[in-house]
Amino acid sequence: MKIVAINGSPKGIASSTSVMLGAILKGAEASCAEIFNIYLSEQNINFCKGCHSCWFVTPGKCIQKDDMENLLNQLQTADVIILGSPVYFNNISATLKVFIDRLLVVGSKQYAKKGSIVEKNKKSPLFLMVANCGWADRTQFEVVSLWAKKFAKLMDTKLIGEIFATQGKMISCPTTELKEIISNYIKELENAGKEIVKSLTISEQRISFLNSDFK
């Protein structure tokens, strides 16, 4: 099984998003999955120009020459795609949004029969959404949750879970009082990674735990 994680935090490896994705990938790797952890902050990805050349001029291929081509190659052979992002203004980060816009090349119905992720894979990849916000207010995830469902439908993937952590700063910099709680949380993220490899899903009980506030 090949699992590709896309970290959309502009903070990269120093982010709470990195801790969450890293834990899931650690569990998956322990269960013999092939993992790829991609930090968008380290990639050169230009804005989508909306020219639709990838539909009508060079079908399935963007005319821009940057790191996106290599990332698309990774996604097109993935069994599981994980998108990770901090919540900014109640939505995904701009870093992740630029990447998503460039998926126009494979997410178009105009091109689906020839070059979609599904067509090249000959199967539908699984999709997991991971996000964290700064405050203890779960309503901040409402837009991200709706967007994740729409994204899965557009890309013809199966959404197997949404993991949303409030007080995201505590994940990367826990207080003394929360260290044990955060440690247990990270272990459950690892278990989620193992579960994905073994059963292609995450149990509702584990999702419920991972979507609980730290206390």
Tab-separated table of C-alpha atoms in Angstrom:
chain	number	residue	atom	x	y	z
A	1	MET	CA	0.000	0.000	0.000
A	2	LYS	CA	1.228	3.477	-0.902
A	3	ILE	CA	0.198	6.400	1.307
A	4	VAL	CA	0.912	9.999	0.289
A	5	ALA	CA	0.505	12.766	2.861
A	6	ILE	CA	0.343	16.391	1.733
A	7	ASN	CA	1.244	18.861	4.489
A	8	GLY	CA	-0.370	22.207	3.706
A	9	SER	CA	1.060	24.119	6.650
A	10	PRO	CA	3.342	27.036	5.741
A	11	LYS	CA	5.326	26.126	8.892
A	12	GLY	CA	6.307	22.813	7.337
A	13	ILE	CA	8.080	20.354	9.592
A	14	ALA	CA	7.738	22.667	12.616
A	15	SER	CA	3.930	22.586	12.473
A	16	SER	CA	1.317	20.775	14.528
A	17	THR	CA	0.047	19.481	11.186
A	18	SER	CA	3.432	17.800	10.764
A	19	VAL	CA	3.120	16.071	14.140
A	20	MET	CA	-0.348	14.744	13.267
A	21	LEU	CA	0.567	13.522	9.791
A	22	GLY	CA	3.882	12.136	11.004
A	23	ALA	CA	2.164	10.030	13.648
A	24	ILE	CA	-0.335	8.581	11.168
A	25	LEU	CA	2.448	7.781	8.702
A	26	LYS	CA	4.562	6.227	11.458
A	27	GLY	CA	1.753	3.815	12.258
A	28	ALA	CA	1.199	3.048	8.583
A	29	GLU	CA	4.890	2.424	7.986
A	30	ALA	CA	4.983	0.076	10.988
A	31	SER	CA	2.313	-1.924	9.165
A	32	CYS	CA	4.524	-2.124	6.063
A	33	ALA	CA	2.956	0.677	4.010
A	34	GLU	CA	5.096	2.696	1.601
A	35	ILE	CA	4.833	6.289	2.823
A	36	PHE	CA	5.542	9.680	1.285
A	37	ASN	CA	5.425	12.794	3.469
A	38	ILE	CA	5.323	15.907	1.292
A	39	TYR	CA	5.741	19.413	2.722
A	40	LEU	CA	4.217	21.960	0.368
A	41	SER	CA	6.270	24.695	2.060
A	42	GLU	CA	9.349	23.086	0.492
A	43	GLN	CA	7.846	22.821	-3.000
A	44	ASN	CA	7.842	25.302	-5.859
A	45	ILE	CA	4.199	25.394	-6.930
A	46	ASN	CA	2.832	28.268	-9.006
A	47	PHE	CA	-0.735	29.507	-8.904
A	48	CYS	CA	-3.196	27.947	-11.333
A	49	LYS	CA	-3.675	30.412	-14.192
A	50	GLY	CA	-7.136	29.129	-15.087
A	51	CYS	CA	-6.110	28.854	-18.732
A	52	HIS	CA	-7.544	25.315	-19.093
A	53	SER	CA	-4.653	24.312	-21.332
A	54	CYS	CA	-4.543	21.090	-19.311
A	55	TRP	CA	-8.032	20.312	-20.631
A	56	PHE	CA	-7.873	21.381	-24.253
A	57	VAL	CA	-4.286	22.090	-25.370
A	58	THR	CA	-2.107	19.589	-23.490
A	59	PRO	CA	-4.706	17.199	-21.959
A	60	GLY	CA	-3.652	15.972	-18.543
A	61	LYS	CA	-0.524	18.114	-18.439
A	62	CYS	CA	-0.078	21.625	-17.088
A	63	ILE	CA	1.881	24.048	-19.245
A	64	GLN	CA	3.672	25.395	-16.149
A	65	LYS	CA	7.022	23.860	-15.274
A	66	ASP	CA	7.367	23.494	-11.522
A	67	ASP	CA	7.264	20.828	-8.790
A	68	MET	CA	3.591	20.042	-9.313
A	69	GLU	CA	4.280	17.489	-12.035
A	70	ASN	CA	6.247	15.269	-9.643
A	71	LEU	CA	3.542	15.579	-6.980
A	72	LEU	CA	0.865	14.541	-9.458
A	73	ASN	CA	2.883	11.460	-10.317
A	74	GLN	CA	2.924	10.527	-6.629
A	75	LEU	CA	-0.831	10.996	-6.250
A	76	GLN	CA	-1.669	8.999	-9.353
A	77	THR	CA	-0.132	5.862	-7.860
A	78	ALA	CA	-1.374	6.370	-4.296
A	79	ASP	CA	-3.732	4.015	-2.499
A	80	VAL	CA	-4.388	6.571	0.237
A	81	ILE	CA	-4.147	10.351	0.049
A	82	ILE	CA	-3.961	12.368	3.279
A	83	LEU	CA	-4.403	16.126	3.174
A	84	GLY	CA	-3.292	18.080	6.234
A	85	SER	CA	-3.821	21.749	7.002
A	86	PRO	CA	-4.041	24.259	9.815
A	87	VAL	CA	-7.287	26.225	9.876
A	88	TYR	CA	-6.921	29.839	8.759
A	89	PHE	CA	-10.034	32.017	8.680
A	90	ASN	CA	-12.140	28.873	9.165
A	91	ASN	CA	-10.743	27.255	6.018
A	92	ILE	CA	-7.738	25.352	4.671
A	93	SER	CA	-4.446	27.210	4.376
A	94	ALA	CA	-3.521	29.213	1.278
A	95	THR	CA	-0.548	26.882	0.901
A	96	LEU	CA	-2.830	23.881	0.474
A	97	LYS	CA	-5.342	25.800	-1.656
A	98	VAL	CA	-2.688	26.635	-4.279
A	99	PHE	CA	-1.885	22.909	-4.526
A	100	ILE	CA	-5.587	21.994	-4.749
A	101	ASP	CA	-6.203	24.503	-7.552
A	102	ARG	CA	-3.458	22.865	-9.591
A	103	LEU	CA	-5.312	19.538	-9.334
A	104	LEU	CA	-7.590	20.949	-12.025
A	105	VAL	CA	-5.450	18.909	-14.389
A	106	VAL	CA	-6.846	15.631	-12.970
A	107	GLY	CA	-10.089	16.746	-11.372
A	108	SER	CA	-11.837	17.843	-14.518
A	109	LYS	CA	-14.776	15.961	-15.999
A	110	GLN	CA	-13.447	17.135	-19.356
A	111	TYR	CA	-10.358	15.006	-18.832
A	112	ALA	CA	-11.648	12.279	-16.488
A	113	LYS	CA	-11.868	9.535	-19.108
A	114	LYS	CA	-8.239	9.985	-20.142
A	115	GLY	CA	-6.216	11.162	-17.204
A	116	SER	CA	-7.932	11.289	-13.840
A	117	ILE	CA	-6.319	9.901	-10.701
A	118	VAL	CA	-8.857	7.083	-10.772
A	119	GLU	CA	-8.268	6.184	-14.422
A	120	LYS	CA	-4.512	5.956	-14.046
A	121	ASN	CA	-4.824	3.998	-10.814
A	122	LYS	CA	-7.588	1.731	-12.168
A	123	LYS	CA	-9.113	2.072	-8.713
A	124	SER	CA	-10.401	4.803	-6.430
A	125	PRO	CA	-7.868	5.980	-3.819
A	126	LEU	CA	-8.913	6.526	-0.224
A	127	PHE	CA	-8.865	10.034	1.222
A	128	LEU	CA	-8.283	11.234	4.799
A	129	MET	CA	-8.634	14.868	5.903
A	130	VAL	CA	-6.546	16.093	8.854
A	131	ALA	CA	-6.691	19.610	10.287
A	132	ASN	CA	-6.053	21.563	13.455
A	133	CYS	CA	-7.142	24.973	14.692
A	134	GLY	CA	-5.865	27.279	17.389
A	135	TRP	CA	-8.968	27.651	19.510
A	136	ALA	CA	-11.188	25.216	21.407
A	137	ASP	CA	-14.071	25.880	19.023
A	138	ARG	CA	-15.067	23.006	16.758
A	139	THR	CA	-17.262	25.196	14.597
A	140	GLN	CA	-14.012	26.350	12.963
A	141	PHE	CA	-13.931	23.021	11.129
A	142	GLU	CA	-17.361	23.338	9.521
A	143	VAL	CA	-16.092	24.774	6.247
A	144	VAL	CA	-13.138	22.365	6.081
A	145	SER	CA	-15.439	19.399	6.675
A	146	LEU	CA	-17.831	20.467	3.926
A	147	TRP	CA	-14.927	21.179	1.599
A	148	ALA	CA	-13.394	17.722	2.256
A	149	LYS	CA	-16.627	16.016	1.253
A	150	LYS	CA	-16.889	18.111	-1.908
A	151	PHE	CA	-13.250	17.430	-2.745
A	152	ALA	CA	-13.715	13.676	-2.357
A	153	LYS	CA	-16.695	13.735	-4.693
A	154	LEU	CA	-14.957	15.879	-7.304
A	155	MET	CA	-11.828	13.724	-7.283
A	156	ASP	CA	-13.812	10.479	-7.151
A	157	THR	CA	-12.122	9.342	-3.952
A	158	LYS	CA	-13.620	7.723	-0.853
A	159	LEU	CA	-13.469	9.878	2.292
A	160	ILE	CA	-12.565	7.471	5.112
A	161	GLY	CA	-12.294	10.009	7.890
A	162	GLU	CA	-11.912	13.555	9.125
A	163	ILE	CA	-9.544	14.162	12.037
A	164	PHE	CA	-9.860	17.631	13.524
A	165	ALA	CA	-7.861	18.783	16.549
A	166	THR	CA	-8.679	21.948	18.462
A	167	GLN	CA	-5.951	23.789	20.384
A	168	GLY	CA	-3.509	22.694	17.715
A	169	LYS	CA	-0.543	24.447	19.310
A	170	MET	CA	-0.744	21.976	22.177
A	171	ILE	CA	0.116	19.120	19.807
A	172	SER	CA	3.557	20.489	18.951
A	173	CYS	CA	4.154	22.402	22.196
A	174	PRO	CA	2.125	20.721	24.970
A	175	THR	CA	1.992	22.204	28.451
A	176	THR	CA	3.251	20.105	31.348
A	177	GLU	CA	-0.346	19.338	32.342
A	178	LEU	CA	-1.232	18.088	28.857
A	179	LYS	CA	1.914	16.113	27.982
A	180	GLU	CA	0.431	12.724	28.851
A	181	ILE	CA	-2.845	13.541	27.107
A	182	ILE	CA	-1.044	14.667	23.953
A	183	SER	CA	1.198	11.604	24.073
A	184	ASN	CA	-1.865	9.343	24.162
A	185	TYR	CA	-3.425	11.337	21.342
A	186	ILE	CA	-0.352	10.869	19.151
A	187	LYS	CA	-0.355	7.132	19.887
A	188	GLU	CA	-3.952	6.960	18.697
A	189	LEU	CA	-2.958	8.764	15.507
A	190	GLU	CA	-0.320	6.069	14.994
A	191	ASN	CA	-2.977	3.420	15.587
A	192	ALA	CA	-5.156	5.122	12.994
A	193	GLY	CA	-2.324	4.751	10.484
A	194	LYS	CA	-2.022	1.062	11.299
A	195	GLU	CA	-5.764	0.619	10.986
A	196	ILE	CA	-5.860	2.211	7.542
A	197	VAL	CA	-3.304	-0.291	6.267
A	198	LYS	CA	-5.004	-3.288	7.840
A	199	SER	CA	-8.672	-2.517	7.171
A	200	LEU	CA	-8.751	0.436	4.732
A	201	THR	CA	-10.761	2.452	7.226
A	202	ILE	CA	-10.677	4.078	10.663
A	203	SER	CA	-13.177	2.968	13.281
A	204	GLU	CA	-15.859	5.391	14.418
A	205	GLN	CA	-14.645	4.932	18.003
A	206	ARG	CA	-11.121	6.027	17.106
A	207	ILE	CA	-12.364	8.947	14.993
A	208	SER	CA	-14.524	10.032	17.928
A	209	PHE	CA	-11.525	9.958	20.264
A	210	LEU	CA	-9.308	11.861	17.820
A	211	ASN	CA	-12.014	14.515	17.451
A	212	SER	CA	-12.297	15.074	21.204
A	213	ASP	CA	-10.935	18.164	22.933
A	214	PHE	CA	-7.812	17.901	25.080
A	215	LYS	CA	-8.789	17.844	28.742
